[in-house]
GROMACS .gro file of C-alpha atoms in nm:
model
  403
    1MET     CA    1   5.754   0.430  -0.235
    2ALA     CA    2   5.384   0.443  -0.148
    3VAL     CA    3   5.241   0.771  -0.023
    4ASP     CA    4   5.092   0.770   0.326
    5TRP     CA    5   4.795   1.002   0.279
    6THR     CA    6   4.714   0.991   0.649
    7GLN     CA    7   5.024   1.205   0.711
    8LEU     CA    8   4.898   1.506   0.515
    9PRO     CA    9   4.921   1.827   0.722
   10PRO     CA   10   4.585   1.904   0.891
   11GLU     CA   11   4.569   2.251   0.736
   12LEU     CA   12   4.604   2.099   0.388
   13VAL     CA   13   4.332   1.842   0.455
   14GLU     CA   14   4.101   2.121   0.575
   15ARG     CA   15   4.180   2.324   0.263
   16ILE     CA   16   4.092   2.025   0.044
   17SER     CA   17   3.762   1.983   0.231
   18LYS     CA   18   3.666   2.345   0.156
   19SER     CA   19   3.690   2.274  -0.217
   20VAL     CA   20   3.423   2.001  -0.191
   21THR     CA   21   3.076   2.121  -0.299
   22ILE     CA   22   2.860   1.811  -0.244
   23LEU     CA   23   2.774   1.698   0.106
   24ARG     CA   24   2.797   1.330   0.018
   25ASP     CA   25   3.158   1.379  -0.095
   26TYR     CA   26   3.230   1.576   0.222
   27VAL     CA   27   3.105   1.288   0.438
   28CYS     CA   28   3.318   1.042   0.238
   29LEU     CA   29   3.622   1.266   0.279
   30ARG     CA   30   3.585   1.264   0.658
   31ALA     CA   31   3.557   0.884   0.647
   32VAL     CA   32   3.896   0.827   0.478
   33CYS     CA   33   4.090   0.794   0.805
   34ARG     CA   34   4.095   0.919   1.163
   35PRO     CA   35   4.353   1.197   1.105
   36TRP     CA   36   4.142   1.338   0.820
   37ARG     CA   37   3.827   1.310   1.028
   38SER     CA   38   3.985   1.505   1.313
   39SER     CA   39   4.112   1.772   1.070
   40ILE     CA   40   3.776   1.832   0.896
   41PRO     CA   41   3.488   2.000   1.085
   42PRO     CA   42   3.168   1.789   1.105
   43ASN     CA   43   2.956   2.086   0.994
   44PRO     CA   44   3.060   2.205   0.644
   45ASN     CA   45   2.929   2.562   0.660
   46HIS     CA   46   3.076   2.650   0.319
   47LEU     CA   47   2.849   2.415   0.122
   48ARG     CA   48   2.560   2.542  -0.089
   49LEU     CA   49   2.206   2.429  -0.013
   50GLN     CA   50   2.165   2.052  -0.049
   51LEU     CA   51   1.867   1.847  -0.161
   52PRO     CA   52   1.696   1.652   0.120
   53TRP     CA   53   1.782   1.291   0.177
   54LEU     CA   54   1.512   1.026   0.198
   55LEU     CA   55   1.582   0.819   0.507
   56LEU     CA   56   1.459   0.462   0.453
   57PRO     CA   57   1.369   0.182   0.694
   58GLN     CA   58   1.623  -0.088   0.771
   59SER     CA   59   1.590  -0.413   0.578
   60ASP     CA   60   1.813  -0.593   0.828
   61PRO     CA   61   1.718  -0.534   1.194
   62ASN     CA   62   2.069  -0.633   1.305
   63GLN     CA   63   2.243  -0.357   1.113
   64SER     CA   64   2.366  -0.031   1.269
   65HIS     CA   65   2.354   0.155   0.937
   66ARG     CA   66   2.047   0.335   0.800
   67PRO     CA   67   1.994   0.349   0.423
   68PHE     CA   68   1.900   0.673   0.251
   69PHE     CA   69   1.824   0.778  -0.104
   70ASP     CA   70   2.012   1.077  -0.246
   71LEU     CA   71   1.791   1.273  -0.487
   72SER     CA   72   2.087   1.454  -0.643
   73THR     CA   73   2.252   1.130  -0.762
   74ASN     CA   74   1.956   0.887  -0.762
   75LYS     CA   75   2.168   0.646  -0.560
   76PHE     CA   76   2.139   0.468  -0.227
   77TYR     CA   77   2.389   0.521   0.053
   78SER     CA   78   2.409   0.430   0.420
   79LEU     CA   79   2.483   0.619   0.739
   80TYR     CA   80   2.621   0.468   1.056
   81LEU     CA   81   2.347   0.543   1.311
   82PRO     CA   82   2.358   0.282   1.589
   83GLU     CA   83   2.154   0.516   1.812
   84ILE     CA   84   1.841   0.448   1.603
   85SER     CA   85   1.742   0.086   1.654
   86PRO     CA   86   1.473  -0.102   1.456
   87THR     CA   87   1.235  -0.072   1.754
   88MET     CA   88   1.227   0.307   1.722
   89ARG     CA   89   0.999   0.530   1.519
   90GLN     CA   90   1.066   0.865   1.351
   91CYS     CA   91   0.789   1.106   1.444
   92GLY     CA   92   0.940   1.414   1.284
   93SER     CA   93   1.224   1.578   1.098
   94SER     CA   94   1.301   1.944   1.162
   95HIS     CA   95   1.603   2.170   1.091
   96GLY     CA   96   1.815   1.869   0.995
   97TRP     CA   97   1.734   1.679   1.317
   98LEU     CA   98   1.533   1.357   1.347
   99ILE     CA   99   1.284   1.321   1.634
  100ILE     CA  100   1.281   0.962   1.760
  101VAL     CA  101   1.043   0.776   1.994
  102ASP     CA  102   1.114   0.431   2.135
  103ASP     CA  103   0.891   0.155   2.268
  104THR     CA  104   1.044   0.248   2.600
  105PRO     CA  105   0.930   0.591   2.728
  106ASP     CA  106   1.234   0.759   2.571
  107ILE     CA  107   1.222   1.048   2.320
  108PHE     CA  108   1.531   1.207   2.171
  109ILE     CA  109   1.650   1.411   1.874
  110ILE     CA  110   1.956   1.328   1.667
  111LYS     CA  111   2.145   1.491   1.381
  112PRO     CA  112   2.230   1.212   1.134
  113LEU     CA  113   2.548   1.372   0.999
  114THR     CA  114   2.724   1.430   1.330
  115ARG     CA  115   2.525   1.188   1.551
  116ALA     CA  116   2.477   1.472   1.798
  117LYS     CA  117   2.198   1.365   2.033
  118ILE     CA  118   1.971   1.550   2.277
  119ASN     CA  119   1.729   1.371   2.510
  120LEU     CA  120   1.377   1.511   2.548
  121PRO     CA  121   1.145   1.432   2.841
  122SER     CA  122   1.001   1.082   2.820
  123PHE     CA  123   0.636   0.983   2.781
  124LEU     CA  124   0.614   0.940   3.156
  125THR     CA  125   0.628   1.317   3.214
  126SER     CA  126   0.303   1.373   3.022
  127PRO     CA  127  -0.007   1.444   3.237
  128SER     CA  128  -0.201   1.185   3.035
  129VAL     CA  129   0.021   0.897   3.153
  130VAL     CA  130  -0.110   0.734   3.470
  131SER     CA  131   0.159   0.468   3.508
  132PHE     CA  132   0.416   0.257   3.325
  133ASN     CA  133   0.525  -0.096   3.410
  134HIS     CA  134   0.758  -0.271   3.167
  135ALA     CA  135   0.661  -0.611   3.310
  136ASP     CA  136   0.293  -0.579   3.208
  137ILE     CA  137   0.301  -0.751   2.871
  138ASP     CA  138   0.083  -0.574   2.609
  139SER     CA  139  -0.039  -0.319   2.864
  140GLN     CA  140   0.274  -0.146   2.989
  141TYR     CA  141   0.106   0.196   2.982
  142LYS     CA  142  -0.204   0.318   3.162
  143LEU     CA  143  -0.326   0.633   2.984
  144TYR     CA  144  -0.608   0.878   3.037
  145LEU     CA  145  -0.817   0.848   2.721
  146THR     CA  146  -1.026   1.163   2.770
  147LEU     CA  147  -0.943   1.521   2.860
  148ASP     CA  148  -1.134   1.510   3.189
  149HIS     CA  149  -0.937   1.202   3.304
  150ASP     CA  150  -1.247   0.990   3.366
  151TYR     CA  151  -1.127   0.676   3.189
  152VAL     CA  152  -0.797   0.490   3.209
  153TYR     CA  153  -0.700   0.289   2.903
  154PRO     CA  154  -0.426   0.019   2.892
  155HIS     CA  155  -0.179   0.053   2.605
  156SER     CA  156   0.113  -0.164   2.500
  157SER     CA  157   0.453   0.002   2.463
  158ARG     CA  158   0.446  -0.062   2.089
  159GLU     CA  159   0.098   0.090   2.049
  160THR     CA  160   0.206   0.394   2.248
  161ARG     CA  161   0.518   0.439   2.037
  162ASP     CA  162   0.312   0.421   1.716
  163THR     CA  163  -0.001   0.617   1.813
  164TYR     CA  164   0.060   0.844   2.112
  165ILE     CA  165   0.250   1.114   1.922
  166LYS     CA  166   0.149   1.195   1.565
  167LYS     CA  167   0.422   1.448   1.489
  168ILE     CA  168   0.683   1.668   1.659
  169VAL     CA  169   0.840   1.987   1.517
  170LEU     CA  170   1.116   2.210   1.654
  171SER     CA  171   1.107   2.590   1.673
  172SER     CA  172   1.472   2.622   1.567
  173SER     CA  173   1.785   2.418   1.515
  174PRO     CA  174   1.940   2.291   1.840
  175SER     CA  175   2.276   2.333   1.666
  176THR     CA  176   2.245   2.711   1.692
  177ASP     CA  177   1.972   2.763   1.955
  178ASN     CA  178   1.993   2.573   2.282
  179ASN     CA  179   1.660   2.724   2.393
  180PHE     CA  180   1.451   2.556   2.125
  181THR     CA  181   1.090   2.447   2.176
  182ALA     CA  182   0.945   2.111   2.068
  183VAL     CA  183   0.572   2.095   1.994
  184ALA     CA  184   0.386   1.767   1.943
  185ILE     CA  185   0.041   1.663   1.823
  186VAL     CA  186  -0.079   1.402   2.071
  187ARG     CA  187  -0.311   1.150   1.906
  188ILE     CA  188  -0.444   0.993   2.224
  189HIS     CA  189  -0.645   1.311   2.292
  190LEU     CA  190  -0.782   1.361   1.940
  191GLY     CA  191  -0.502   1.586   1.828
  192ARG     CA  192  -0.416   1.786   2.139
  193LEU     CA  193  -0.088   1.983   2.150
  194ALA     CA  194   0.197   1.922   2.392
  195TYR     CA  195   0.513   2.129   2.420
  196TYR     CA  196   0.853   2.125   2.585
  197ARG     CA  197   1.096   2.420   2.619
  198ASN     CA  198   1.458   2.311   2.638
  199ASN     CA  199   1.646   2.440   2.946
  200LYS     CA  200   1.314   2.554   3.100
  201ASP     CA  201   1.077   2.257   3.134
  202ARG     CA  202   1.124   1.918   3.294
  203CYS     CA  203   0.815   1.763   3.137
  204TRP     CA  204   0.573   1.787   2.847
  205LYS     CA  205   0.283   2.029   2.898
  206LEU     CA  206  -0.057   1.982   2.735
  207THR     CA  207  -0.279   2.253   2.587
  208ASP     CA  208  -0.659   2.253   2.614
  209ALA     CA  209  -0.771   2.262   2.248
  210VAL     CA  210  -0.808   1.947   2.038
  211ASN     CA  211  -0.858   1.833   1.678
  212TYR     CA  212  -0.523   1.944   1.538
  213LEU     CA  213  -0.418   1.757   1.223
  214ASP     CA  214  -0.077   1.891   1.118
  215ILE     CA  215   0.181   2.141   1.238
  216VAL     CA  216   0.474   2.341   1.100
  217CYS     CA  217   0.702   2.603   1.251
  218HIS     CA  218   0.765   2.911   1.037
  219ASN     CA  219   0.958   3.223   1.140
  220GLY     CA  220   0.922   3.142   1.509
  221LEU     CA  221   0.545   3.080   1.495
  222PHE     CA  222   0.369   2.743   1.508
  223TYR     CA  223   0.094   2.702   1.247
  224VAL     CA  224  -0.147   2.421   1.329
  225LEU     CA  225  -0.416   2.282   1.101
  226TYR     CA  226  -0.741   2.278   1.292
  227LEU     CA  227  -1.048   2.066   1.224
  228GLN     CA  228  -1.386   2.132   1.376
  229GLU     CA  229  -1.697   2.179   1.162
  230LYS     CA  230  -1.474   2.378   0.926
  231HIS     CA  231  -1.104   2.388   0.860
  232GLY     CA  232  -0.893   2.660   1.012
  233VAL     CA  233  -0.541   2.745   1.112
  234ALA     CA  234  -0.437   2.825   1.469
  235VAL     CA  235  -0.121   3.031   1.518
  236PHE     CA  236   0.083   2.990   1.838
  237ASN     CA  237   0.392   3.157   1.979
  238MET     CA  238   0.598   3.144   2.297
  239SER     CA  239   0.606   3.518   2.367
  240LYS     CA  240   0.432   3.486   2.705
  241GLY     CA  241   0.641   3.195   2.827
  242ASP     CA  242   0.378   2.935   2.741
  243LEU     CA  243   0.250   2.804   2.410
  244THR     CA  244  -0.013   3.072   2.353
  245ARG     CA  245  -0.265   3.082   2.070
  246VAL     CA  246  -0.244   3.427   1.918
  247SER     CA  247  -0.505   3.374   1.645
  248LEU     CA  248  -0.748   3.120   1.502
  249VAL     CA  249  -0.872   3.170   1.148
  250ILE     CA  250  -1.161   2.959   1.019
  251LEU     CA  251  -1.130   2.934   0.642
  252GLU     CA  252  -1.381   2.867   0.370
  253ARG     CA  253  -1.256   2.559   0.190
  254PRO     CA  254  -1.284   2.489  -0.183
  255THR     CA  255  -1.543   2.241  -0.306
  256SER     CA  256  -1.263   2.006  -0.419
  257MET     CA  257  -1.179   1.942  -0.053
  258ASP     CA  258  -1.465   1.697   0.002
  259PHE     CA  259  -1.406   1.500   0.320
  260ARG     CA  260  -1.627   1.220   0.197
  261LEU     CA  261  -1.337   1.142  -0.037
  262SER     CA  262  -0.993   1.015   0.064
  263ILE     CA  263  -0.762   1.312   0.107
  264ASP     CA  264  -0.458   1.393   0.316
  265ILE     CA  265  -0.378   1.754   0.409
  266ARG     CA  266  -0.035   1.897   0.494
  267LEU     CA  267   0.102   2.236   0.590
  268VAL     CA  268   0.419   2.360   0.417
  269CYS     CA  269   0.646   2.660   0.484
  270SER     CA  270   0.728   2.833   0.156
  271GLY     CA  271   0.909   3.167   0.151
  272ASP     CA  272   0.694   3.412   0.345
  273ASP     CA  273   0.383   3.193   0.311
  274VAL     CA  274   0.239   2.888   0.479
  275LEU     CA  275   0.075   2.670   0.213
  276LEU     CA  276  -0.179   2.388   0.230
  277VAL     CA  277  -0.112   2.077   0.019
  278VAL     CA  278  -0.409   1.847  -0.047
  279GLN     CA  279  -0.336   1.492  -0.159
  280HIS     CA  280  -0.627   1.317  -0.330
  281MET     CA  281  -0.595   0.947  -0.259
  282GLU     CA  282  -0.738   0.623  -0.390
  283ARG     CA  283  -0.771   0.357  -0.126
  284ASP     CA  284  -0.872   0.000  -0.203
  285VAL     CA  285  -0.857  -0.351  -0.062
  286GLU     CA  286  -0.713  -0.647  -0.251
  287TYR     CA  287  -0.865  -0.977  -0.149
  288PHE     CA  288  -0.688  -1.310  -0.208
  289PRO     CA  289  -0.864  -1.640  -0.299
  290ASP     CA  290  -0.674  -1.825  -0.030
  291PRO     CA  291  -0.846  -1.742   0.304
  292ARG     CA  292  -0.513  -1.793   0.479
  293GLU     CA  293  -0.378  -1.487   0.297
  294LYS     CA  294  -0.443  -1.150   0.462
  295SER     CA  295  -0.627  -0.883   0.264
  296LEU     CA  296  -0.397  -0.611   0.135
  297TRP     CA  297  -0.492  -0.245   0.180
  298LYS     CA  298  -0.362  -0.021  -0.097
  299SER     CA  299  -0.323   0.357  -0.100
  300LYS     CA  300  -0.232   0.561  -0.408
  301VAL     CA  301  -0.187   0.934  -0.468
  302LEU     CA  302  -0.401   1.043  -0.762
  303TRP     CA  303  -0.332   1.417  -0.777
  304MET     CA  304  -0.254   1.716  -0.557
  305GLU     CA  305  -0.364   2.074  -0.503
  306VAL     CA  306  -0.188   2.366  -0.338
  307PHE     CA  307  -0.360   2.654  -0.159
  308ARG     CA  308  -0.242   2.977  -0.001
  309PHE     CA  309  -0.410   3.115   0.308
  310GLY     CA  310  -0.607   3.429   0.227
  311TRP     CA  311  -0.604   3.570   0.580
  312ARG     CA  312  -0.808   3.883   0.506
  313ARG     CA  313  -1.083   3.714   0.307
  314ARG     CA  314  -1.067   3.406   0.529
  315ARG     CA  315  -1.055   3.170   0.238
  316LEU     CA  316  -0.809   2.938   0.067
  317GLU     CA  317  -0.666   3.064  -0.261
  318ARG     CA  318  -0.556   2.809  -0.517
  319VAL     CA  319  -0.190   2.815  -0.622
  320ARG     CA  320  -0.160   2.686  -0.979
  321ASP     CA  321   0.213   2.744  -1.022
  322LEU     CA  322   0.490   2.733  -0.761
  323GLY     CA  323   0.738   2.909  -0.987
  324ASP     CA  324   1.092   2.816  -0.890
  325ARG     CA  325   0.976   2.648  -0.567
  326ALA     CA  326   0.967   2.277  -0.482
  327LEU     CA  327   0.769   2.155  -0.180
  328PHE     CA  328   0.864   1.864   0.048
  329VAL     CA  329   0.580   1.704   0.247
  330GLY     CA  330   0.548   1.402   0.474
  331GLN     CA  331   0.627   1.332   0.838
  332ASN     CA  332   0.882   1.615   0.826
  333ASN     CA  333   0.825   1.982   0.905
  334GLY     CA  334   0.687   2.077   0.562
  335PHE     CA  335   0.926   2.310   0.377
  336SER     CA  336   1.018   2.439   0.030
  337LEU     CA  337   1.338   2.505  -0.162
  338LEU     CA  338   1.427   2.723  -0.457
  339ALA     CA  339   1.507   2.477  -0.733
  340SER     CA  340   1.769   2.714  -0.876
  341ASP     CA  341   1.962   2.691  -0.545
  342CYS     CA  342   1.982   2.310  -0.542
  343ALA     CA  343   2.144   2.105  -0.817
  344GLY     CA  344   1.902   1.838  -0.938
  345CYS     CA  345   1.591   1.990  -0.781
  346MET     CA  346   1.284   2.022  -1.006
  347LYS     CA  347   1.080   2.341  -0.984
  348ASN     CA  348   0.699   2.361  -0.957
  349CYS     CA  349   0.689   2.014  -0.801
  350ILE     CA  350   0.582   1.846  -0.477
  351TYR     CA  351   0.817   1.582  -0.335
  352PHE     CA  352   0.604   1.360  -0.113
  353THR     CA  353   0.635   1.060   0.113
  354ASP     CA  354   0.367   0.841   0.265
  355TYR     CA  355   0.254   1.015   0.582
  356THR     CA  356   0.018   0.748   0.711
  357ASN     CA  357   0.145   0.544   1.003
  358GLU     CA  358  -0.080   0.251   1.082
  359GLY     CA  359   0.173   0.112   1.324
  360GLU     CA  360   0.424  -0.167   1.302
  361GLN     CA  361   0.170  -0.432   1.398
  362TYR     CA  362  -0.033  -0.358   1.080
  363ARG     CA  363   0.256  -0.325   0.836
  364ASP     CA  364   0.187  -0.658   0.660
  365LEU     CA  365  -0.166  -0.545   0.570
  366PHE     CA  366  -0.061  -0.258   0.344
  367GLY     CA  367   0.108  -0.218   0.005
  368ASP     CA  368   0.419  -0.020  -0.079
  369TYR     CA  369   0.483   0.325   0.066
  370GLU     CA  370   0.395   0.607  -0.173
  371VAL     CA  371   0.709   0.813  -0.245
  372GLY     CA  372   0.734   1.035  -0.549
  373ILE     CA  373   0.736   1.372  -0.724
  374PHE     CA  374   0.411   1.538  -0.835
  375ARG     CA  375   0.439   1.793  -1.116
  376LEU     CA  376   0.183   2.071  -1.096
  377CYS     CA  377   0.224   2.166  -1.465
  378ASP     CA  378   0.075   1.843  -1.602
  379LYS     CA  379  -0.038   1.657  -1.284
  380SER     CA  380   0.198   1.369  -1.355
  381ILE     CA  381   0.373   1.162  -1.088
  382GLU     CA  382   0.728   1.030  -1.102
  383TYR     CA  383   0.770   0.758  -0.844
  384LEU     CA  384   1.093   0.724  -0.652
  385PRO     CA  385   1.231   0.379  -0.560
  386ARG     CA  386   0.958   0.174  -0.399
  387CYS     CA  387   0.980   0.083  -0.035
  388GLY     CA  388   0.765  -0.207   0.083
  389ARG     CA  389   0.539  -0.142   0.378
  390HIS     CA  390   0.658  -0.465   0.537
  391LEU     CA  391   0.961  -0.252   0.628
  392TRP     CA  392   0.920  -0.009   0.916
  393PRO     CA  393   0.921   0.280   1.005
  394PRO     CA  394   0.805   0.478   0.697
  395PRO     CA  395   1.049   0.688   0.488
  396ILE     CA  396   1.106   1.050   0.590
  397TRP     CA  397   1.275   1.358   0.439
  398VAL     CA  398   1.584   1.483   0.621
  399THR     CA  399   1.755   1.811   0.536
  400PRO     CA  400   2.129   1.741   0.552
  401ASN     CA  401   2.221   2.108   0.545
  402PRO     CA  402   2.450   2.207   0.835
  403CYS     CA  403   2.219   2.457   1.003
   0.00000   0.00000   0.00000
């Protein structure tokens, strides 16, 4: 007589689930049948720290599953995420949640494991949006292009989705803190900040300062990379009810950070520090003999540097060895892990994804996305499975840890 495993007592199924140590296996266990799924909690709080997953673009726009690459097994898997359609773009990953923008005015955050979803205020609540009309083909949005609102610029919904918001980070996990704050870098105003406080605000609010390049949230403070004549870091908090700048430190940069060269700069939270990761890039154009073929723009990471902020001396201090740490940089909120805490994680390395987002309309003009592991000890690069730039949106790190 065949055994009907669906009839196992719920307490036994839950006990089995607590013996699982790998998140991928836990997800598979919940997918066996409906009785097992209802008996096993969606958030496995007993699991040890997991390596991030690399969420990949869909190859088939009609699918409801999203592929991801598991670093711990070097295998591809898929998650059922019908909420994220091919017309949407990921503009951030923070505390295990993805931040999604659509070519409609909608913005929302979603946790891939549980599909928990929280809507954020739409584009239309921003003071820089004059109007929106879905019927105006290729010019659905009317946006103020300058801070003093003296020029209105028409923007298509696709352009706005791709260029209006550069990146969004969260102050804390919405799973444990319903009063989280979302902070965005708004590209349309040369890197101005916008913020939204859940349960307090009905719309996005803009700050006055501009020229912000990257942002991370660390221990309740927002660290923002600032570019004027010199590089600096602005530190913000919410202690006074608004996003208030509590300090701005202009830093002397090393000679290797020559802005005449192609470099990308990212902020990363690492232990008690906020680090600066500099990617030195090689960018080139490949021309084809056939004039009907489009030129192909190529971008390649050559090597990387890591710096620590020397707040007292107001200078960047080179970090030559990360010890047991591994950094993860890209469109996500930059973070680090102790390699000894995560099976399969390599210490003294930088796991990176291609951060550039030229927009979906330019995706056929660029080569593959750069995704790999840079070793600081010998400056070598191990590339992860290639992902063609004809697929969209770009890959992004997602922390699957239930926090």
